[in-house]
CSV table of N, CA, C and O in Angstrom, one decimal:
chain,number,residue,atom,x,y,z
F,1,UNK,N,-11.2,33.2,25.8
F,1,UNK,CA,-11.4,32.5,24.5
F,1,UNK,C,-10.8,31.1,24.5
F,1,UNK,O,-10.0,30.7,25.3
F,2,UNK,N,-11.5,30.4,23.4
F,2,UNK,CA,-11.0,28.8,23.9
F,2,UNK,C,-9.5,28.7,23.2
F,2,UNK,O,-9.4,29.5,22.3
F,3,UNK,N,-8.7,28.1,23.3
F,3,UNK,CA,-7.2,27.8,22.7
F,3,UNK,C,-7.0,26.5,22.3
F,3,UNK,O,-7.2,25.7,23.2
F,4,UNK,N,-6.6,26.2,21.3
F,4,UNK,CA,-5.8,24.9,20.6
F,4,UNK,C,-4.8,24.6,21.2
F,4,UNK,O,-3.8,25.4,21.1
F,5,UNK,N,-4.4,23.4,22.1
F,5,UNK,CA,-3.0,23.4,22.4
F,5,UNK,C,-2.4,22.5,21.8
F,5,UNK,O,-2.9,21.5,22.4
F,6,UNK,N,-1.4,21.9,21.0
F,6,UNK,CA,-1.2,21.0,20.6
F,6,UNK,C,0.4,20.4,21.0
F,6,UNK,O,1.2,21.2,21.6
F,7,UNK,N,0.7,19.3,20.7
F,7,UNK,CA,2.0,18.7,20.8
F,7,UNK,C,2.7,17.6,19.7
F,7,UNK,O,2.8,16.4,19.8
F,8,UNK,N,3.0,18.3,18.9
F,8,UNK,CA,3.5,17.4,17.6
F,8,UNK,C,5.4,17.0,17.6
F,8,UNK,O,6.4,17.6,17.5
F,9,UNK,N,4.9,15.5,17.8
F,9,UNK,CA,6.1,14.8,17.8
F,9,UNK,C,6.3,13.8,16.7
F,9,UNK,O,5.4,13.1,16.4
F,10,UNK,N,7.3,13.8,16.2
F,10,UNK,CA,8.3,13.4,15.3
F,10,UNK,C,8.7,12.0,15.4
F,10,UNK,O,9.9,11.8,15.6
F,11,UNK,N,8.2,11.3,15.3
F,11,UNK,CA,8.9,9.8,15.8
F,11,UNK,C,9.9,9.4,14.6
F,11,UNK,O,10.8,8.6,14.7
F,12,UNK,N,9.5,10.0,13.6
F,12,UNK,CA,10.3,9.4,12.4
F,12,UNK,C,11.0,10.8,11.9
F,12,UNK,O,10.3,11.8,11.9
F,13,UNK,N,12.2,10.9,11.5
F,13,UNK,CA,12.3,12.6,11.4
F,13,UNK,C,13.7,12.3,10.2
F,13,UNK,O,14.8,13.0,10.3
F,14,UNK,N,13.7,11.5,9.3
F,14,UNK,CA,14.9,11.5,8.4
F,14,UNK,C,15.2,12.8,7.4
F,14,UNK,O,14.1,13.3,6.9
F,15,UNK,N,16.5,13.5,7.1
F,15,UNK,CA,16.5,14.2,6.4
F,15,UNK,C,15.7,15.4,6.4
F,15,UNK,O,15.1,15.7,5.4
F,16,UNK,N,15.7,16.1,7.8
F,16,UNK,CA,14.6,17.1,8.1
F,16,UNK,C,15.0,18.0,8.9
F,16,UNK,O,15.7,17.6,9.8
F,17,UNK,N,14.8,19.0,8.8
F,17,UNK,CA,14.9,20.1,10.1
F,17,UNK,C,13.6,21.1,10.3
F,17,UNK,O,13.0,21.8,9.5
F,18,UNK,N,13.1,20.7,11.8
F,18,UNK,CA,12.2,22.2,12.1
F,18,UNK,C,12.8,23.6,11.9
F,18,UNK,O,13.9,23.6,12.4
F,19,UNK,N,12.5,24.7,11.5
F,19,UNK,CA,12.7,25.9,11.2
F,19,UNK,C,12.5,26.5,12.5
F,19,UNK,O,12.3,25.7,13.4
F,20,UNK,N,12.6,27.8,12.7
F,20,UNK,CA,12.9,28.5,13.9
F,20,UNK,C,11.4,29.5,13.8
F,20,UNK,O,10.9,30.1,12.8
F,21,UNK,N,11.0,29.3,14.9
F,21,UNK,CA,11.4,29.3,16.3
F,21,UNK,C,11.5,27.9,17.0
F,21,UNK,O,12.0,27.8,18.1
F,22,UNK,N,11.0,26.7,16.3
F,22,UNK,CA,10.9,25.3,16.5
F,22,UNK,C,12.5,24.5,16.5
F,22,UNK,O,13.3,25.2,15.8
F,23,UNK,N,13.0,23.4,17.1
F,23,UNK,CA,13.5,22.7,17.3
F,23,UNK,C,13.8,21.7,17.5
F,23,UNK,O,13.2,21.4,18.5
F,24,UNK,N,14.7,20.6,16.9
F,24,UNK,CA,14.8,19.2,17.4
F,24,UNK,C,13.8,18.6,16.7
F,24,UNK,O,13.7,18.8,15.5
F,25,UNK,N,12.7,17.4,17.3
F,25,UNK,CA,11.8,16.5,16.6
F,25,UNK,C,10.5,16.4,17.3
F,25,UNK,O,9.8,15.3,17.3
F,26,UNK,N,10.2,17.9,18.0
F,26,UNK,CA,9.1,18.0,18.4
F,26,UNK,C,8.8,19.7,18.5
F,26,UNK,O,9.6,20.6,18.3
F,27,UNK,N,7.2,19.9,18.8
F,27,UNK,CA,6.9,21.4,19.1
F,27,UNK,C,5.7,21.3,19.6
F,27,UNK,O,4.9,20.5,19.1
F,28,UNK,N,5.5,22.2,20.6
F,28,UNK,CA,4.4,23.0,21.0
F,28,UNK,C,3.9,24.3,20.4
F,28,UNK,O,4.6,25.3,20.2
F,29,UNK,N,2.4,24.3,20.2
F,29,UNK,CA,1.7,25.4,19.6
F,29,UNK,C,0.7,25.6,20.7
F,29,UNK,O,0.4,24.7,21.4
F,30,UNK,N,0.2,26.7,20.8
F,30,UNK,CA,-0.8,27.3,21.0
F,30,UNK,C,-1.8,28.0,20.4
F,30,UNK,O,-1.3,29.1,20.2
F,31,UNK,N,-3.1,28.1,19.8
F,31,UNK,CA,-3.1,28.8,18.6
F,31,UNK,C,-4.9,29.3,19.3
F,31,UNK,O,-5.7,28.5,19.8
F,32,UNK,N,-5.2,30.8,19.3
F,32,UNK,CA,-6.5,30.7,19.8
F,32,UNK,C,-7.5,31.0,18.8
F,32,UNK,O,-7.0,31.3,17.7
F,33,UNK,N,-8.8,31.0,18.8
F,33,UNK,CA,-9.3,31.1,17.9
F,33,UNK,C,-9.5,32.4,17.2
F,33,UNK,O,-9.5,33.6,17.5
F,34,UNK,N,-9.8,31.7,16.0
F,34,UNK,CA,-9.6,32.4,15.0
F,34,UNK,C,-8.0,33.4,14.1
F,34,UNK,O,-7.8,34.6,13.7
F,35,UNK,N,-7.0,32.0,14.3
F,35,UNK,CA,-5.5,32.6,14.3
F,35,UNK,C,-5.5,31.2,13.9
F,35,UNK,O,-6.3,30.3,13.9
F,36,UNK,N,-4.0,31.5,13.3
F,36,UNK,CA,-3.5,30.3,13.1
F,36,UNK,C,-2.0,30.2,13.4
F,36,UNK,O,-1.6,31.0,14.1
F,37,UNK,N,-1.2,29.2,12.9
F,37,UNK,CA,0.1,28.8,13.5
F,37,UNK,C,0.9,28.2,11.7
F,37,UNK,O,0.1,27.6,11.0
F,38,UNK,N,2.1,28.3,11.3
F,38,UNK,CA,2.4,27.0,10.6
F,38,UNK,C,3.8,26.7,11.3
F,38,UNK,O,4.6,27.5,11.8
F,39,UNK,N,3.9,25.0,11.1
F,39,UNK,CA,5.1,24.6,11.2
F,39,UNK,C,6.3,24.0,9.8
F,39,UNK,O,6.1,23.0,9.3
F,40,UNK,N,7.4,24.8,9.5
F,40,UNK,CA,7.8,24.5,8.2
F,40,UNK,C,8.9,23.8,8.2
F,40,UNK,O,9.9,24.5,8.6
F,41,UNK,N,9.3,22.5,7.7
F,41,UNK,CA,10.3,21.6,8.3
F,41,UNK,C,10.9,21.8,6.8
F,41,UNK,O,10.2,21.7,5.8
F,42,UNK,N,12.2,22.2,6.8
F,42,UNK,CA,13.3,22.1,5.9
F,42,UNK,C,13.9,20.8,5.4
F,42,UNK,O,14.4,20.0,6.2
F,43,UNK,N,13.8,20.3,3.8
F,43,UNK,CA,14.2,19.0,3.7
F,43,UNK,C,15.7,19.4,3.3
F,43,UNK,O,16.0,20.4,2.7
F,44,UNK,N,16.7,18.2,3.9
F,44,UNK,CA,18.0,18.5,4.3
F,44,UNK,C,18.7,17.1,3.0
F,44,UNK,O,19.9,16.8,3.0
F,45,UNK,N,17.7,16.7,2.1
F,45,UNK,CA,18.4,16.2,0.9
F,45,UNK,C,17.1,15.6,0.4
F,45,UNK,O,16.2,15.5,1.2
F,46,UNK,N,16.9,14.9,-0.9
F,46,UNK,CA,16.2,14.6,-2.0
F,46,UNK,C,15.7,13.8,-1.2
F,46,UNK,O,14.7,14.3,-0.8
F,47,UNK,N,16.0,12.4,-0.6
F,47,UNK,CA,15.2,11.3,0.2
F,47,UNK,C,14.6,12.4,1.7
F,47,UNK,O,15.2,13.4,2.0
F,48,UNK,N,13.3,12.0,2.3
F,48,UNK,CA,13.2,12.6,3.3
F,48,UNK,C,12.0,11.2,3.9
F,48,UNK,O,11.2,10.7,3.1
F,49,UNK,N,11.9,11.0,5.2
F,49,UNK,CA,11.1,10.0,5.8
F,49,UNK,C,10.4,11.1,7.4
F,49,UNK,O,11.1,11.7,8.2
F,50,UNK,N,9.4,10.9,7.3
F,50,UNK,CA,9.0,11.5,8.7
F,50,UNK,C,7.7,10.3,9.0
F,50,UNK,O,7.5,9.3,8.2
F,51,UNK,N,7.3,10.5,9.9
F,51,UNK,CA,5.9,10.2,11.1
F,51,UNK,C,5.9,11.0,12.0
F,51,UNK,O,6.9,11.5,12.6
F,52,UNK,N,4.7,11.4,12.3
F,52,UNK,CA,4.1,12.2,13.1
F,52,UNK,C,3.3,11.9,14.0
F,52,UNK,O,2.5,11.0,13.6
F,53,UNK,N,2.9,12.3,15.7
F,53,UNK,CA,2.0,11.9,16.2
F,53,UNK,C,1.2,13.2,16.5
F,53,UNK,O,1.9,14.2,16.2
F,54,UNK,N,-0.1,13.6,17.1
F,54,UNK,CA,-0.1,14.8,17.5
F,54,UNK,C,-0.9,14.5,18.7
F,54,UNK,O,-1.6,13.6,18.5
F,55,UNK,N,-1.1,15.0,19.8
F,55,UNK,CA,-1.4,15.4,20.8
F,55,UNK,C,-2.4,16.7,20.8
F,55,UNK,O,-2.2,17.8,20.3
F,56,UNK,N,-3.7,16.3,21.3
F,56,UNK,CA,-4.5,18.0,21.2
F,56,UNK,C,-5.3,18.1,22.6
F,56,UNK,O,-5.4,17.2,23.4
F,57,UNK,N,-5.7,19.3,22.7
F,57,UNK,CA,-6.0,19.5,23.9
F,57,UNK,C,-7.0,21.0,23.3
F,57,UNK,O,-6.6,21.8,22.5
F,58,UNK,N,-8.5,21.3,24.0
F,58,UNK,CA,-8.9,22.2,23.9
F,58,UNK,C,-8.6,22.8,25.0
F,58,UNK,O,-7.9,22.2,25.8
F,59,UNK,N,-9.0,24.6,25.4
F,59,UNK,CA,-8.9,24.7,26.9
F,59,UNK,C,-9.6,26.0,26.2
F,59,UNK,O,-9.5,26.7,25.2
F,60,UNK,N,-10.5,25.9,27.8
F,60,UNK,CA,-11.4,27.5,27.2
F,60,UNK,C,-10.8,28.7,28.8
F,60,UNK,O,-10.8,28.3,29.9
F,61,UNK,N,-10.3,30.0,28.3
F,61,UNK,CA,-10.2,30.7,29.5
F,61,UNK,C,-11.3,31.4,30.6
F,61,UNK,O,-11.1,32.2,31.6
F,62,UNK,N,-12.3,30.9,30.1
F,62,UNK,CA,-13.2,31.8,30.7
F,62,UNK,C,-14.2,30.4,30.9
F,62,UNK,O,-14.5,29.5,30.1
F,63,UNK,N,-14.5,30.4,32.3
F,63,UNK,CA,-15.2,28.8,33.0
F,63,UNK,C,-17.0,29.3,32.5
F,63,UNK,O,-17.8,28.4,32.7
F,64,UNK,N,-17.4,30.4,32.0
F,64,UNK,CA,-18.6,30.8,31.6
F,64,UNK,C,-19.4,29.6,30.5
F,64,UNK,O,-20.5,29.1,30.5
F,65,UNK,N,-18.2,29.6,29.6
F,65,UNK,CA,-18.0,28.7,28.6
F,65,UNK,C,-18.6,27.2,28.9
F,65,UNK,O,-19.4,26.4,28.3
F,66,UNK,N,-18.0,27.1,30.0
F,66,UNK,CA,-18.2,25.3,30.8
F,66,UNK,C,-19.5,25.5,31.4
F,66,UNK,O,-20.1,24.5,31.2
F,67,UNK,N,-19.9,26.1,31.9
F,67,UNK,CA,-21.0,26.3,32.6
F,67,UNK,C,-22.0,26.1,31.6
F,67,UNK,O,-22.8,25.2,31.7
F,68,UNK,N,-21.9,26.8,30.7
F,68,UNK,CA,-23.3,26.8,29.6
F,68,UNK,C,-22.9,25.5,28.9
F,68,UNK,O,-23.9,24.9,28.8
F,69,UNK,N,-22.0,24.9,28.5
F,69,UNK,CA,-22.2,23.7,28.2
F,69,UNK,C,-22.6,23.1,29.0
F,69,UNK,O,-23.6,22.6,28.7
F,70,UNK,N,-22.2,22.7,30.3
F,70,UNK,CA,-22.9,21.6,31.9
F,70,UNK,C,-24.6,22.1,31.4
F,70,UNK,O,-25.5,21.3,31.4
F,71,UNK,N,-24.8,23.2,31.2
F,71,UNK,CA,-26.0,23.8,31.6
F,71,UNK,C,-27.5,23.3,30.1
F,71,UNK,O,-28.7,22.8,30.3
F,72,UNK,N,-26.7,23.6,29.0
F,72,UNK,CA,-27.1,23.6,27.6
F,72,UNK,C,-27.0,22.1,27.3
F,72,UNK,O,-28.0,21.6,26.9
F,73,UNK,N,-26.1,21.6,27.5
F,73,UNK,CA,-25.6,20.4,26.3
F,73,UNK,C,-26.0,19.2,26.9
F,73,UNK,O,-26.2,19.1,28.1
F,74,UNK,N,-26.1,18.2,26.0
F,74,UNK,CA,-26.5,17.1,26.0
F,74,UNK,C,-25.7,15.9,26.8
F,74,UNK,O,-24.6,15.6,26.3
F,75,UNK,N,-26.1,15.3,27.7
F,75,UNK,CA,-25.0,14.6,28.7
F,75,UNK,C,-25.4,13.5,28.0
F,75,UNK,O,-26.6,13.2,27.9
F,76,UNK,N,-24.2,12.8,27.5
F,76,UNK,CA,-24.4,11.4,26.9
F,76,UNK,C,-23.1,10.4,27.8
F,76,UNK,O,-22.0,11.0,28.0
F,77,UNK,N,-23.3,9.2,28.1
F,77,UNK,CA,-22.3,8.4,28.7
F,77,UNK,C,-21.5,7.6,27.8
F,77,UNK,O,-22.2,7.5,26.8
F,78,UNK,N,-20.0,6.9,27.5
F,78,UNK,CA,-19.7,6.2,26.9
F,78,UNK,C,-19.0,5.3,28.0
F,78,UNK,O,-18.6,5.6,29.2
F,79,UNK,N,-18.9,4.4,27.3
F,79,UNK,CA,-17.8,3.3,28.6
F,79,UNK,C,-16.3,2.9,27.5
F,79,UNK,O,-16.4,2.8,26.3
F,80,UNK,N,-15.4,2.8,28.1
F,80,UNK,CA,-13.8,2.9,27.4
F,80,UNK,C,-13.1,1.9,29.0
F,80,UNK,O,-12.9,2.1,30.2
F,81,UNK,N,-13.0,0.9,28.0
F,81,UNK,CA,-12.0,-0.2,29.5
F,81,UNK,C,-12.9,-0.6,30.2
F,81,UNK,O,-12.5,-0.7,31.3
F,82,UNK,N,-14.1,-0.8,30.1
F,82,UNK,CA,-15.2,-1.3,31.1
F,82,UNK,C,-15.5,0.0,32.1
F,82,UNK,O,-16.4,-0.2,32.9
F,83,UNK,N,-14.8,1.5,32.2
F,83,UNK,CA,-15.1,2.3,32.8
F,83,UNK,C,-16.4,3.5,32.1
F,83,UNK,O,-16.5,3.8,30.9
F,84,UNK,N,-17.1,4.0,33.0
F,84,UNK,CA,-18.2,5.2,32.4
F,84,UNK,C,-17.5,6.1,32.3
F,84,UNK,O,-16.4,6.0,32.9
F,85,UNK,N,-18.0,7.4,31.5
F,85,UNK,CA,-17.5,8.4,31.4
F,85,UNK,C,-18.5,9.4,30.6
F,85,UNK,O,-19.0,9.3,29.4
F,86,UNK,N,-18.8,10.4,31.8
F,86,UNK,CA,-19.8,11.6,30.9
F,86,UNK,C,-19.3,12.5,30.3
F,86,UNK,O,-18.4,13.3,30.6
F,87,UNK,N,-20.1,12.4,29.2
F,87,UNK,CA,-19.6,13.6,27.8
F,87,UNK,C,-20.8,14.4,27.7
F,87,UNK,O,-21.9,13.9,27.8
F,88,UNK,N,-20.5,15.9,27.6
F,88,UNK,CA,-21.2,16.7,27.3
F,88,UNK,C,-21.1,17.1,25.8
F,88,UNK,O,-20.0,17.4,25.3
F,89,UNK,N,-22.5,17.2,24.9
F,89,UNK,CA,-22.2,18.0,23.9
F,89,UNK,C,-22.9,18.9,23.5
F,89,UNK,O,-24.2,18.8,23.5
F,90,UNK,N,-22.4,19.9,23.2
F,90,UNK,CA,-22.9,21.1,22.5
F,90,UNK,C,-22.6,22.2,21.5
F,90,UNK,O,-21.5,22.8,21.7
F,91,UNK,N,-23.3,22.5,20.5
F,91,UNK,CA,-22.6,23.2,19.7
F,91,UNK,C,-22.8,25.1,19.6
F,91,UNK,O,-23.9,25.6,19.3
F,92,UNK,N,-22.0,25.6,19.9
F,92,UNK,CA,-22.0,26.6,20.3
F,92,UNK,C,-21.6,27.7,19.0
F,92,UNK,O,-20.6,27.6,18.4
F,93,UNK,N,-22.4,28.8,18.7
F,93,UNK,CA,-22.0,29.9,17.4
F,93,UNK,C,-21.9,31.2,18.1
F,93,UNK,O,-22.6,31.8,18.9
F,94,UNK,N,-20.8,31.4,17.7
F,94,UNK,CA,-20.2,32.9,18.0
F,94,UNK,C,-19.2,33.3,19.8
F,94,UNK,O,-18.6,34.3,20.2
F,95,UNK,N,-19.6,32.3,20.3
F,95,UNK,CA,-19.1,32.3,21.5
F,95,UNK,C,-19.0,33.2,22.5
F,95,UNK,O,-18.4,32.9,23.5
């Protein structure tokens, strides 16, 4: 199944605490589909300042998945920094 991986960091974190199982001014999640995750930050007085960045990442466990997209999907090119780069798309129901 494919998985959500994410990395949410805290650059700004006044007057806050992550809750447990989380700690400090960052976290990692995993979340696969059709599930979810929350993260619940405790305000630690009346004023509170955060920023947030987040970091994502898909990842599918089964290379079946990639195949049928290489196979199915539409290869479109974009250029980023003067370099190419092929993108596959396709949209996939029920998996």
């Amino acid at each position: 199944d494919a998985v959500l991986e994410e990395k949410i960091n805290f650059t700004t974190f006044e007057n806050l605490e992550l809750m447990a199982p989380y700690s400090g001014t960052s976290a990692k999640i995993k979340v696969s589909a059709g599930k979810s995750k929350i993260i619940i930050l405790k305000r630690l007085d009346r004023y509170c300042k955060y920023d947030v960045e987040y970091k994502t990442r898909f990842s599918f466990g089964e290379k079946k998945y990639l195949e049928e997209i290489y196979d199915k999907g539409k290869k479109i090119q974009v250029t980023y920094n003067k370099k190419a780069y092929d993108i596959w798309v396709y949209t996939m129901y029920g998996g």
